[in-house]
Amino acid sequence: MYDFRIEAADKPTLYADLASALDGLVSGESDGIANMANAAALIWESLPDINWLGFYRNIGGELVLGPFQGRPACVRIPFGTGVCGAAAASREVQRIDDVHAFPGHIACDSASNSEIVVPLIRDGELLGVLDIDSPKHARFDAEDEAGCVRLAEIMARAI
Ligand code: SME
């Protein structure tokens, strides 16, 4: 078992430490599912105020649930549906302060109030998305977005 303790006074430092730990955790392993599972566990332990964190994979143009932490979630999400589907279709980060105001939001966990979804892209191919939910409204700011994009870049090479 690995024991990472990532605590930092400010978000940029937190995400820098987290990116470094994640890189070390996944860089020696070629199995994408194992890497997503370990990444979900690591990020889950390191970020405060989140209630779901995980991966959806692009399987033939549909998002299919991958490794995650949190409550059981919806398995299949079409591109263009909900926050994850919007990220997949647009290939752009979706940072949503109030998910209840997002058209078509899929409420997998009723505790979720804000959400960030980051596309995982390698060599122009959409591999999936990293999805993080929070019970707090507007939990994710621009520093979280920059940090999560960095984590997604590491994962796009590891799956
Ligand atoms: N809320 C997401 C669905 C996935 S769950 O949050 C785990 C969405 O609207 O795409």
Tab-separated table of C-alpha atoms and ligand atoms in Angstrom:
chain	number	residue	atom	x	y	z
A	1	MET	CA	0.000	0.000	0.000
A	2	TYR	CA	1.177	3.473	-0.807
A	3	ASP	CA	0.793	6.185	1.785
A	4	PHE	CA	0.667	9.595	0.192
A	5	ARG	CA	-0.046	12.528	2.483
A	6	ILE	CA	-0.691	15.549	0.369
A	7	GLU	CA	-1.599	18.644	2.309
A	8	ALA	CA	-0.651	22.130	1.223
A	9	ALA	CA	-1.467	25.654	2.275
A	10	ASP	CA	-2.449	26.794	-1.201
A	11	LYS	CA	-4.063	25.144	-4.193
A	12	PRO	CA	-1.211	25.545	-6.707
A	13	THR	CA	1.130	23.762	-4.278
A	14	LEU	CA	-1.484	21.107	-3.532
A	15	TYR	CA	-1.955	20.346	-7.225
A	16	ALA	CA	1.787	20.449	-7.937
A	17	ASP	CA	2.372	17.892	-5.168
A	18	LEU	CA	-0.579	15.837	-6.346
A	19	ALA	CA	0.616	15.869	-9.972
A	20	SER	CA	4.048	14.747	-8.860
A	21	ALA	CA	2.601	11.886	-6.769
A	22	LEU	CA	0.243	10.861	-9.582
A	23	ASP	CA	3.032	10.839	-12.126
A	24	GLY	CA	5.098	8.610	-9.871
A	25	LEU	CA	2.152	6.315	-9.233
A	26	VAL	CA	1.162	5.670	-12.856
A	27	SER	CA	4.279	6.216	-14.939
A	28	GLY	CA	5.704	2.718	-14.470
A	29	GLU	CA	2.467	0.880	-15.288
A	30	SER	CA	0.938	0.283	-18.717
A	31	ASP	CA	-2.485	-1.003	-17.630
A	32	GLY	CA	-4.960	1.848	-18.002
A	33	ILE	CA	-7.635	0.451	-15.696
A	34	ALA	CA	-5.105	-0.058	-12.891
A	35	ASN	CA	-3.819	3.477	-13.393
A	36	MET	CA	-7.321	4.989	-13.365
A	37	ALA	CA	-8.147	3.032	-10.198
A	38	ASN	CA	-5.028	4.230	-8.385
A	39	ALA	CA	-5.500	7.781	-9.674
A	40	ALA	CA	-9.092	7.860	-8.404
A	41	ALA	CA	-7.959	6.689	-4.972
A	42	LEU	CA	-5.066	9.163	-4.802
A	43	ILE	CA	-7.021	12.231	-5.922
A	44	TRP	CA	-9.996	11.260	-3.736
A	45	GLU	CA	-7.759	11.211	-0.654
A	46	SER	CA	-6.098	14.504	-1.524
A	47	LEU	CA	-8.916	16.886	-2.460
A	48	PRO	CA	-11.262	18.216	0.248
A	49	ASP	CA	-15.022	18.634	-0.176
A	50	ILE	CA	-15.686	16.129	-2.934
A	51	ASN	CA	-18.325	13.390	-2.969
A	52	TRP	CA	-17.570	11.604	-6.259
A	53	LEU	CA	-14.469	11.311	-8.400
A	54	GLY	CA	-13.781	9.047	-11.314
A	55	PHE	CA	-13.344	8.305	-14.956
A	56	TYR	CA	-15.668	7.762	-17.876
A	57	ARG	CA	-14.087	6.100	-20.907
A	58	ASN	CA	-14.902	6.771	-24.558
A	59	ILE	CA	-16.072	3.379	-25.792
A	60	GLY	CA	-17.208	3.670	-29.387
A	61	GLY	CA	-18.517	7.213	-29.012
A	62	GLU	CA	-20.291	6.676	-25.700
A	63	LEU	CA	-19.010	7.431	-22.199
A	64	VAL	CA	-18.837	4.295	-20.064
A	65	LEU	CA	-18.131	4.324	-16.326
A	66	GLY	CA	-14.560	3.547	-15.297
A	67	PRO	CA	-12.746	3.382	-11.956
A	68	PHE	CA	-14.095	5.807	-9.366
A	69	GLN	CA	-14.568	6.640	-5.689
A	70	GLY	CA	-17.949	7.541	-4.258
A	71	ARG	CA	-21.459	6.192	-4.637
A	72	PRO	CA	-22.462	3.882	-7.511
A	73	ALA	CA	-23.026	5.992	-10.637
A	74	CYS	CA	-24.784	5.890	-14.001
A	75	VAL	CA	-22.882	3.573	-16.329
A	76	ARG	CA	-23.446	4.998	-19.820
A	77	ILE	CA	-23.628	8.672	-20.843
A	78	PRO	CA	-24.150	9.711	-24.479
A	79	PHE	CA	-21.911	12.452	-25.869
A	80	GLY	CA	-23.748	15.753	-25.503
A	81	THR	CA	-25.776	14.665	-22.467
A	82	GLY	CA	-25.117	16.086	-18.999
A	83	VAL	CA	-21.902	17.694	-17.848
A	84	CYS	CA	-19.713	14.727	-18.788
A	85	GLY	CA	-21.311	14.418	-22.209
A	86	ALA	CA	-20.842	18.151	-22.799
A	87	ALA	CA	-17.131	17.841	-21.978
A	88	ALA	CA	-16.808	14.859	-24.327
A	89	ALA	CA	-18.678	16.520	-27.189
A	90	SER	CA	-16.921	19.895	-26.896
A	91	ARG	CA	-13.559	18.548	-25.714
A	92	GLU	CA	-13.521	21.484	-23.328
A	93	VAL	CA	-13.401	21.587	-19.543
A	94	GLN	CA	-16.819	21.992	-17.954
A	95	ARG	CA	-16.606	23.817	-14.619
A	96	ILE	CA	-20.115	24.118	-13.238
A	97	ASP	CA	-20.840	26.141	-10.080
A	98	ASP	CA	-24.426	24.865	-9.765
A	99	VAL	CA	-25.166	21.577	-11.471
A	100	HIS	CA	-28.898	22.008	-10.915
A	101	ALA	CA	-28.820	24.948	-13.317
A	102	PHE	CA	-27.015	22.901	-16.008
A	103	PRO	CA	-29.391	21.733	-18.763
A	104	GLY	CA	-29.505	17.942	-18.859
A	105	HIS	CA	-27.368	17.434	-15.762
A	106	ILE	CA	-27.428	13.780	-14.718
A	107	ALA	CA	-27.932	13.550	-10.958
A	108	CYS	CA	-26.060	10.374	-10.045
A	109	ASP	CA	-25.602	11.516	-6.441
A	110	SER	CA	-28.163	13.951	-5.067
A	111	ALA	CA	-25.459	15.374	-2.776
A	112	SER	CA	-23.623	16.901	-5.755
A	113	ASN	CA	-23.955	20.652	-6.201
A	114	SER	CA	-20.927	21.591	-8.299
A	115	GLU	CA	-18.801	19.636	-10.741
A	116	ILE	CA	-15.728	19.781	-12.939
A	117	VAL	CA	-15.192	17.519	-15.934
A	118	VAL	CA	-11.889	17.465	-17.830
A	119	PRO	CA	-11.474	15.698	-21.200
A	120	LEU	CA	-8.611	13.209	-21.522
A	121	ILE	CA	-7.042	13.710	-24.949
A	122	ARG	CA	-3.990	11.978	-26.394
A	123	ASP	CA	-2.734	12.584	-29.935
A	124	GLY	CA	-6.033	14.206	-30.867
A	125	GLU	CA	-8.101	11.267	-29.606
A	126	LEU	CA	-10.678	11.660	-26.822
A	127	LEU	CA	-9.965	8.788	-24.425
A	128	GLY	CA	-12.514	9.733	-21.768
A	129	VAL	CA	-13.109	12.290	-19.045
A	130	LEU	CA	-12.124	12.902	-15.437
A	131	ASP	CA	-15.228	13.847	-13.438
A	132	ILE	CA	-15.206	15.370	-9.930
A	133	ASP	CA	-18.338	16.282	-7.958
A	134	SER	CA	-18.686	18.342	-4.796
A	135	PRO	CA	-21.499	18.877	-2.307
A	136	LYS	CA	-20.388	22.548	-2.088
A	137	HIS	CA	-21.673	25.104	-4.558
A	138	ALA	CA	-18.894	26.626	-6.709
A	139	ARG	CA	-16.313	24.277	-5.181
A	140	PHE	CA	-14.002	24.453	-8.203
A	141	ASP	CA	-12.239	27.695	-9.153
A	142	ALA	CA	-9.724	28.556	-11.858
A	143	GLU	CA	-6.857	27.150	-9.769
A	144	ASP	CA	-8.707	23.846	-9.428
A	145	GLU	CA	-9.278	23.835	-13.175
A	146	ALA	CA	-5.584	24.399	-13.916
A	147	GLY	CA	-4.660	21.670	-11.431
A	148	CYS	CA	-7.189	19.175	-12.804
A	149	VAL	CA	-6.048	19.850	-16.376
A	150	ARG	CA	-2.521	18.953	-15.258
A	151	LEU	CA	-3.805	15.717	-13.658
A	152	ALA	CA	-5.755	14.914	-16.844
A	153	GLU	CA	-2.622	15.408	-18.963
A	154	ILE	CA	-0.779	12.866	-16.829
A	155	MET	CA	-3.677	10.409	-17.074
A	156	ALA	CA	-4.034	10.801	-20.837
A	157	ARG	CA	-0.542	9.309	-21.126
A	158	ALA	CA	-1.287	6.528	-18.627
A	159	ILE	CA	-4.470	4.950	-19.990
B	1	SME	N1	-23.277	14.488	-13.167
B	1	SME	C1	-22.688	13.897	-14.334
B	1	SME	C2	-22.930	12.425	-14.386
B	1	SME	C3	-21.869	11.620	-13.767
B	1	SME	S1	-21.937	11.640	-12.079
B	1	SME	O1	-21.704	12.977	-11.590
B	1	SME	C4	-20.919	10.554	-11.440
B	1	SME	C5	-23.182	14.548	-15.595
B	1	SME	O2	-24.138	15.328	-15.592
B	1	SME	O3	-22.613	14.251	-16.623
